Amino acid sequence: MPKVSSITRVLQIIEAVSYAAKPITPLELSQQLDIPKPTIHRLLQQLIDEGFVMVDIT
């Protein structure tokens, strides 16, 4: 499996979140994108901290 950069993964996450019909969980992102769950959590937290992704707590 070729090495994928963090930038590529971040873009994949942003794209998946933006096209999701409903709020998507980290587990769903992990499964959909084939990215390890800890990596999803780390990158999502960075995106949240920077204001690119919002958390839906409902």
CSV table of C-alpha atoms in Angstrom, one decimal:
chain,number,residue,atom,x,y,z
A,1,MET,CA,0.0,0.0,0.0
A,2,PRO,CA,1.5,3.4,-1.0
A,3,LYS,CA,2.1,5.9,1.7
A,4,VAL,CA,-0.6,8.6,1.9
A,5,SER,CA,0.3,12.1,3.1
A,6,SER,CA,-1.6,13.8,6.0
A,7,ILE,CA,-2.7,16.5,3.6
A,8,THR,CA,-4.3,13.9,1.3
A,9,ARG,CA,-6.1,12.3,4.3
A,10,VAL,CA,-7.3,15.7,5.6
A,11,LEU,CA,-8.7,16.5,2.1
A,12,GLN,CA,-10.4,13.1,2.0
A,13,ILE,CA,-12.0,13.8,5.4
A,14,ILE,CA,-13.2,17.3,4.4
A,15,GLU,CA,-14.7,15.9,1.2
A,16,ALA,CA,-16.4,13.0,3.0
A,17,VAL,CA,-17.8,15.4,5.7
A,18,SER,CA,-19.0,17.9,3.1
A,19,TYR,CA,-20.8,15.3,0.9
A,20,ALA,CA,-22.4,13.4,3.8
A,21,ALA,CA,-26.2,13.6,3.9
A,22,LYS,CA,-26.2,13.6,7.7
A,23,PRO,CA,-23.6,14.0,10.4
A,24,ILE,CA,-20.9,11.3,10.0
A,25,THR,CA,-19.1,9.7,12.9
A,26,PRO,CA,-15.3,9.1,13.2
A,27,LEU,CA,-16.0,5.4,12.9
A,28,GLU,CA,-17.9,5.8,9.7
A,29,LEU,CA,-15.2,8.0,8.3
A,30,SER,CA,-12.6,5.5,9.3
A,31,GLN,CA,-14.5,2.7,7.5
A,32,GLN,CA,-15.4,4.8,4.5
A,33,LEU,CA,-11.9,6.1,3.9
A,34,ASP,CA,-9.9,3.2,5.1
A,35,ILE,CA,-8.0,5.4,7.5
A,36,PRO,CA,-7.2,4.1,11.0
A,37,LYS,CA,-9.6,5.4,13.7
A,38,PRO,CA,-6.8,7.1,15.8
A,39,THR,CA,-5.7,9.0,12.7
A,40,ILE,CA,-9.2,10.1,12.0
A,41,HIS,CA,-9.6,11.4,15.6
A,42,ARG,CA,-6.3,13.2,15.4
A,43,LEU,CA,-7.0,14.9,12.1
A,44,LEU,CA,-10.6,15.7,13.0
A,45,GLN,CA,-9.5,17.4,16.2
A,46,GLN,CA,-7.0,19.6,14.2
A,47,LEU,CA,-9.8,20.4,11.7
A,48,ILE,CA,-12.2,21.3,14.6
A,49,ASP,CA,-9.5,23.4,16.3
A,50,GLU,CA,-9.0,25.4,13.1
A,51,GLY,CA,-12.7,25.8,12.4
A,52,PHE,CA,-12.9,23.7,9.3
A,53,VAL,CA,-15.2,21.0,10.9
A,54,MET,CA,-17.9,21.4,13.5
A,55,VAL,CA,-19.1,18.9,16.1
A,56,ASP,CA,-22.8,18.0,16.1
A,57,ILE,CA,-23.6,16.8,19.6
A,58,THR,CA,-27.2,16.0,19.0
